[in-house]
Coordinates of C-alpha atoms in Angstrom, one line a residue:
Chain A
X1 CA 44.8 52.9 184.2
X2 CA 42.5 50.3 182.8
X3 CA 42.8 46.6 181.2
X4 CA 41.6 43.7 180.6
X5 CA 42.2 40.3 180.0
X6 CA 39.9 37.4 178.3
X7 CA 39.8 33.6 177.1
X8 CA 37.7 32.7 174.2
X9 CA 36.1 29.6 173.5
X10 CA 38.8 28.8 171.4
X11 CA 41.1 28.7 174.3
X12 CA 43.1 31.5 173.1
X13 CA 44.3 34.2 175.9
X14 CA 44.4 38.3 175.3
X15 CA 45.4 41.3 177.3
X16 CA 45.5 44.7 177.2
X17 CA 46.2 47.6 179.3
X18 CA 45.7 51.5 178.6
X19 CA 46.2 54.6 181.2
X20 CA 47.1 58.5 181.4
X21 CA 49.8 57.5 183.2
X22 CA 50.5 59.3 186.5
X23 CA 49.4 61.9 188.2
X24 CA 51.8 65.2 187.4
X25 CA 54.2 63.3 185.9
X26 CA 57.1 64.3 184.2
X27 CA 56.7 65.5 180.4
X28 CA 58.0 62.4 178.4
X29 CA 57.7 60.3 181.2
X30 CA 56.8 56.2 179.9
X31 CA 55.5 53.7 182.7
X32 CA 54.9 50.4 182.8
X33 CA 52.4 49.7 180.7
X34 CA 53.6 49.8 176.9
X35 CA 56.0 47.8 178.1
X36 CA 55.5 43.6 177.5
X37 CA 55.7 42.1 180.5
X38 CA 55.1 44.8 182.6
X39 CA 52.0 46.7 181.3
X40 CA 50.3 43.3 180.0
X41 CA 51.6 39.6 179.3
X42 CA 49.2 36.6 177.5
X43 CA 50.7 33.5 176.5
X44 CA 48.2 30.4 175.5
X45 CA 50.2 28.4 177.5
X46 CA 49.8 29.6 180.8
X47 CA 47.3 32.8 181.1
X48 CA 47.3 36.6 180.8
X49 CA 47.9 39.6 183.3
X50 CA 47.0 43.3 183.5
X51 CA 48.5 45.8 186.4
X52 CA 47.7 48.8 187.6
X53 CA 49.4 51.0 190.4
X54 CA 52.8 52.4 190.4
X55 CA 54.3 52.0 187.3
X56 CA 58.2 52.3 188.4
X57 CA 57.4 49.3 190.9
X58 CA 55.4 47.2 188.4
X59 CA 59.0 47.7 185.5
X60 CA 61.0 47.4 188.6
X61 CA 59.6 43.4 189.2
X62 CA 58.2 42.5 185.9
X63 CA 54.9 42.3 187.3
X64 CA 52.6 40.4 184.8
X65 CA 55.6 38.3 183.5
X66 CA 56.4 37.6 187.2
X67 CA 52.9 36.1 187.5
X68 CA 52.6 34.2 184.5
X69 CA 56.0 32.5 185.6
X70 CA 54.5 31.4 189.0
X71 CA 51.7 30.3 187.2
X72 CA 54.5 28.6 184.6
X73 CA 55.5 26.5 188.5
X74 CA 52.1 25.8 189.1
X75 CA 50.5 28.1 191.4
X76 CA 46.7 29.1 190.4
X77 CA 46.2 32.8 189.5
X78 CA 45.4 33.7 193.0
X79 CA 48.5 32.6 194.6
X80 CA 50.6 33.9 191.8
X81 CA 49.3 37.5 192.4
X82 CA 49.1 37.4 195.8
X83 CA 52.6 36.4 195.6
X84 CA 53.8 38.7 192.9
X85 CA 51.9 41.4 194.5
X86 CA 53.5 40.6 197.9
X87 CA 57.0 40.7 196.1
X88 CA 56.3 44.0 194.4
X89 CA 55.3 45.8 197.8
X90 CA 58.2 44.5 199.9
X91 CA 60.8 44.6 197.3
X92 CA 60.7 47.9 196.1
X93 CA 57.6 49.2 198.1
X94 CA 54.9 49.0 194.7
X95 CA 51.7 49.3 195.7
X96 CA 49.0 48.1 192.9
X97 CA 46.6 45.0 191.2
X98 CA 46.2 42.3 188.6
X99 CA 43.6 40.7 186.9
X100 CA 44.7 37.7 185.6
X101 CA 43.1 35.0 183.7
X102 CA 45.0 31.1 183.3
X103 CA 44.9 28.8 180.6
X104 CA 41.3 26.8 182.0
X105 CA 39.3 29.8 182.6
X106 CA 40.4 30.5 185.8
X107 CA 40.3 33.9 187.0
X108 CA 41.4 36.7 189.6
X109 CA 41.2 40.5 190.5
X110 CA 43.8 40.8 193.3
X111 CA 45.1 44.4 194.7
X112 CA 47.5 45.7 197.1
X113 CA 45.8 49.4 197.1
X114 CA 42.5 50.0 199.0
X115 CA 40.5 49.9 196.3
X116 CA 40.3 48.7 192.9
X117 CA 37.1 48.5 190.3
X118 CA 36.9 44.7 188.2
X119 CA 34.1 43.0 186.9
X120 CA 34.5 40.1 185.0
X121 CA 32.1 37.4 183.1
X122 CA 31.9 33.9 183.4
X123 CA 29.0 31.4 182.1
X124 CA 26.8 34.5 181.6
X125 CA 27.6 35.7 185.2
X126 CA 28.5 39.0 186.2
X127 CA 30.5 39.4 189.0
X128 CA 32.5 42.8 190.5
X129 CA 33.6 44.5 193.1
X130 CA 35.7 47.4 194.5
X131 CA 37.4 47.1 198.1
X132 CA 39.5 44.5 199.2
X133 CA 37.4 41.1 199.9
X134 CA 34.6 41.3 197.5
Chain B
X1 CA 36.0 26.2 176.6
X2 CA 33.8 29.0 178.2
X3 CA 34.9 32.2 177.6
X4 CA 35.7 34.7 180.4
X5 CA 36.6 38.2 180.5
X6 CA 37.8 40.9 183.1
X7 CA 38.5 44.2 183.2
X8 CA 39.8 46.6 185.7
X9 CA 39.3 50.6 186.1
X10 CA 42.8 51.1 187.8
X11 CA 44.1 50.8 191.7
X12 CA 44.8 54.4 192.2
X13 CA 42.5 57.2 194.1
X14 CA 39.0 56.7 193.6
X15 CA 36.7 59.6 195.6
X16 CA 33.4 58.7 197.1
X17 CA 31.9 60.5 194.5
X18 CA 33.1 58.7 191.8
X19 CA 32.6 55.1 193.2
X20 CA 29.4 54.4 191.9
X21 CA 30.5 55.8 188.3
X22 CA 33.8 53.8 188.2
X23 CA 32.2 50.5 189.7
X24 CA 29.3 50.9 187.0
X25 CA 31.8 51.1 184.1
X26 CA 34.1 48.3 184.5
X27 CA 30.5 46.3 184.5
X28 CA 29.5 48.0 181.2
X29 CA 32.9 47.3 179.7
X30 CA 33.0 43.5 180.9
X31 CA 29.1 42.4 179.4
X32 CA 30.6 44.4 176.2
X33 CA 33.2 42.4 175.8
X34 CA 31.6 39.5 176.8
X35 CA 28.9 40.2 173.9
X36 CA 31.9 39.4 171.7
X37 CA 33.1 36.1 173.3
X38 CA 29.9 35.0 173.0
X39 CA 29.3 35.3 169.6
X40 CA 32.7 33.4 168.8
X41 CA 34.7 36.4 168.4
X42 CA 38.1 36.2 169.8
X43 CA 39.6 37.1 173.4
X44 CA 41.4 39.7 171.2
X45 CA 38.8 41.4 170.2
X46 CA 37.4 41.3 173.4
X47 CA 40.2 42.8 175.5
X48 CA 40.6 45.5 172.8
X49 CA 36.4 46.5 173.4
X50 CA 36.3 46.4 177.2
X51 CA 39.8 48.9 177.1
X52 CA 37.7 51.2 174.6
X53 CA 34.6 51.5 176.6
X54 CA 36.9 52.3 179.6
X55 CA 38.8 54.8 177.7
X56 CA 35.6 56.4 176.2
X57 CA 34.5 56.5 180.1
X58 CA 35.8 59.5 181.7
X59 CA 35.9 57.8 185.0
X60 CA 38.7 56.3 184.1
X61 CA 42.3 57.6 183.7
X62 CA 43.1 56.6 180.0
X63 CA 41.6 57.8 176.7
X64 CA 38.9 60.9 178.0
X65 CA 39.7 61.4 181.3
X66 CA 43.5 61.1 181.5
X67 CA 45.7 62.6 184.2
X68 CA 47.4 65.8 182.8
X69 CA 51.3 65.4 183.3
X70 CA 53.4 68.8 184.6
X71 CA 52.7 71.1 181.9
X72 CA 49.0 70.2 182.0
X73 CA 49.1 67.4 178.6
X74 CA 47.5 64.5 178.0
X75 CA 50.1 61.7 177.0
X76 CA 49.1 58.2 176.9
X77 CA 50.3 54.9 176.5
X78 CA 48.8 51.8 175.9
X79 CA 49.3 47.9 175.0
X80 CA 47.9 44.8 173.7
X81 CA 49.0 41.5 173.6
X82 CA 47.9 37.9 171.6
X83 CA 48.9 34.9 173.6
X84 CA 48.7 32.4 171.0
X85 CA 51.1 34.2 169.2
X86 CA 53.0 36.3 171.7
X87 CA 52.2 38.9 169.4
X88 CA 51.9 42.5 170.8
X89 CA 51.7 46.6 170.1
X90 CA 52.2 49.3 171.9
X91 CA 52.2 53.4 172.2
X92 CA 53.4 55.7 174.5
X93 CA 53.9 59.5 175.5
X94 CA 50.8 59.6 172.1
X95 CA 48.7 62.3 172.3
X96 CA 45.5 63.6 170.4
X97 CA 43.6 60.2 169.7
X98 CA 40.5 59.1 171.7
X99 CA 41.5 55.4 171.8
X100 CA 45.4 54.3 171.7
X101 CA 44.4 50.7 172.3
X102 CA 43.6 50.7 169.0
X103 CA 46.6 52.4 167.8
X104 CA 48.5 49.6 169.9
X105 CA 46.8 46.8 167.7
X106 CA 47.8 48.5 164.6
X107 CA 50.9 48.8 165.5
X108 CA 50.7 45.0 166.8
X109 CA 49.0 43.9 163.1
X110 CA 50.9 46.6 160.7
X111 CA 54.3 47.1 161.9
X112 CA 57.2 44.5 162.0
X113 CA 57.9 47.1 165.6
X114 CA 56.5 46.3 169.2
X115 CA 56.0 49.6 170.2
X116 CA 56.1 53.5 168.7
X117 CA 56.2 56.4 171.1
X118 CA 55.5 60.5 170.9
X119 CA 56.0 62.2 167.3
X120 CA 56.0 58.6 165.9
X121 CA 53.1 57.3 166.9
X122 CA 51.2 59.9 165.9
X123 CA 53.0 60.1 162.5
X124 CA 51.6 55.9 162.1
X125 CA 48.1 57.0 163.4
X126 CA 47.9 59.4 160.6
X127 CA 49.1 57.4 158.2
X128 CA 46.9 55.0 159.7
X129 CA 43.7 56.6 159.5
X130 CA 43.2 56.9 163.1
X131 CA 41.1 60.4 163.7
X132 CA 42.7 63.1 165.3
X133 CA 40.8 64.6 168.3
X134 CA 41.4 67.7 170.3
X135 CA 43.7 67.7 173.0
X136 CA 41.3 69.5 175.2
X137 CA 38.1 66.7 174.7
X138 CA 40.5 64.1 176.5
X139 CA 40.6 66.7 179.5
X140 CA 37.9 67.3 182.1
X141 CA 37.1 69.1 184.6
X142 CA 38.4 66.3 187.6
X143 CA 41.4 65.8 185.4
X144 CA 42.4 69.4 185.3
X145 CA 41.3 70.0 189.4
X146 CA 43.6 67.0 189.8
X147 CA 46.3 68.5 188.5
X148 CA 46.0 71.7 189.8
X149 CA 45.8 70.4 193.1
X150 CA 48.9 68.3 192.9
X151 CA 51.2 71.4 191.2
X152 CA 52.4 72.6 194.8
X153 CA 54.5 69.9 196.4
X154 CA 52.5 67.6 199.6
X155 CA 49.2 69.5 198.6
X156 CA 47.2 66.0 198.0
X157 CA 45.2 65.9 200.9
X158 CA 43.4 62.8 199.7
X159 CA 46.3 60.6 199.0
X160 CA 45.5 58.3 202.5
X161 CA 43.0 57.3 200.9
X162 CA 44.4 55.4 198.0
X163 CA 47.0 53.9 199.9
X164 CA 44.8 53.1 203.3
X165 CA 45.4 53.6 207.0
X166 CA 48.5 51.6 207.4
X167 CA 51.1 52.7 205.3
X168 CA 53.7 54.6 206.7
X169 CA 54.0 58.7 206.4
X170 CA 57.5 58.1 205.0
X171 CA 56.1 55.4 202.6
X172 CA 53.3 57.9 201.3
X173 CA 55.9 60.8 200.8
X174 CA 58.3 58.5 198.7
X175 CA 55.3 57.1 196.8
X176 CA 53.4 60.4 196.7
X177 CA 51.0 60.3 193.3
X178 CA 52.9 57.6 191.2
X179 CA 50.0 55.2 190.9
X180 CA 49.8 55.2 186.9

């Protein structure tokens, strides 16, 4: 799976998500990520969120919805997908990551799995990373 | 407000071999797509560029490069979505197209629908204009070993990996190869 998310200088918000699905899977089978608030959510008003990881999980909790909301209480994007994350692995054992962009520019790449690739771009610097802590 | 963009190339297994490749795209992707915010263009745009240089990127699974479901096919799905308008489009189960992204936004900016799946998606991508490609140029050789490997049931020896150390064995036998 791959996405992204993005705030222009406008202060409009975008997201979008795109993937083979999952490994073997079932002929016909449809994951999380056509589906709005699960595979992708941006409103102006709060941010935007793309997943990866197990799509079952990630439809299960409403996964990018489910952030935007804590964001919606006031939580910065970290917290809200550390906690969503956290939500998604104990309630129904999901394993998987977010990047999520809020409303000010503020932004995250947060993952339950061991590793995930992100980048993003901010004031004309690059920054990435791959395991857990970077 | 200064723009800012990021992109990710998916939490599930990524070998050692294919570290440097993966971790090399999702930078590519990102300064694309922050070309585009920089020149005023819109976080739109932007999201929808950094998802087609991913799924041009055969590192990644989605567009050329997919995972093959059981009978060996590429079906993909895909989505985008406009936060000042809450406006979004989707595909899935779509086959034959190099970049459903794009198909999503079209389905987003010409359809009064928020998503088309299978036979009907690719009927709109037609009508569309969207080129066909061959089923076999969104296959490759990792894809294909990947499936192969996974046909016979708890023959993933690499699976740990994706999940780390301390995950339980029942936990990796329930969860076995559904990271989309």
């Amino acid at each position: 799976t791959v996405g992204a998310v993005a705030i222009d200088s406008q202060g409009n918000v975008a997201s979008a998500t795109s993937t083979g699905g999952m490994l073997n899977k079932m002929a016909g089978r449809v994951g999380d990520t056509p589906c709005v608030g699960c595979g992708a959510y941006a409103d102006n008003l709060f941010g935007a969120a793309s997943p990866t990881g197990h799509g079952e999980a990630i439809m299960k909790v409403t996964l990018c919805r489910l952030i935007l909301f804590h964001m919606e209480q006031g939580m910065s994007p970290e917290k809200a997908a550390d906690t969503a994350l956290e939500y998604m692995k104990t309630r129904v054992q999901g394993i998987g990551g977010v990047i999520v962009v809020n409303s000010s520019g503020d932004w995250v790449a947060r993952f339950t799995s061991e590793k995930m690739p992100w980048a993003a771009v901010k004031n004309d610097q690059l920054h990435y990373g791959f395991y857990k802590g970077e | 407000m200064l723009p800012v963009i990021v992109v990710h190339g998916g939490a599930g297994l990524v070998g050692a071999e294919r570290l440097e490749g993966s971790c090399r795209g999702v930078q590519e992707a990102a300064l694309a797509a922050y070309r585009i915010l920089q020149q005023g263009g819109s976080a739109l745009d932007a999201v929808e560029e950094a998802v087609v240089k991913m799924e041009d990127n055969p590192m990644y699974n989605a567009g050329c490069g997919s995972v093959l479901n059981e009978l060996g096919e590429v079906e993909m799905d895909a989505i985008i979505m406009d936060g000042k308008t809450l406006a979004s489009g989707a595909v899935s189960a779509v086959r034959g197209i190099a970049n459903p992204i794009k198909l999503s936004r079209l389905v987003m900016e010409k359809t009064q629908h928020l998503c088309l799946t299978a036979e009907g998606a690719s009927r709109f991508a037609k009508a569309m204009g969207v080129p066909e490609v061959e089923e076999e140029s969104l296959k490759t050789d990792y894809s294909r070993k990947r499936w192969v490997e996974n046909l016979a049931p708890g023959s993933n020896p690499v699976e740990s990996q994706m999940y780390g150390k301390s995950v339980s064995v029942s936990f990796l036998n329930q969860n076995r190869g559904k990271m989309g």
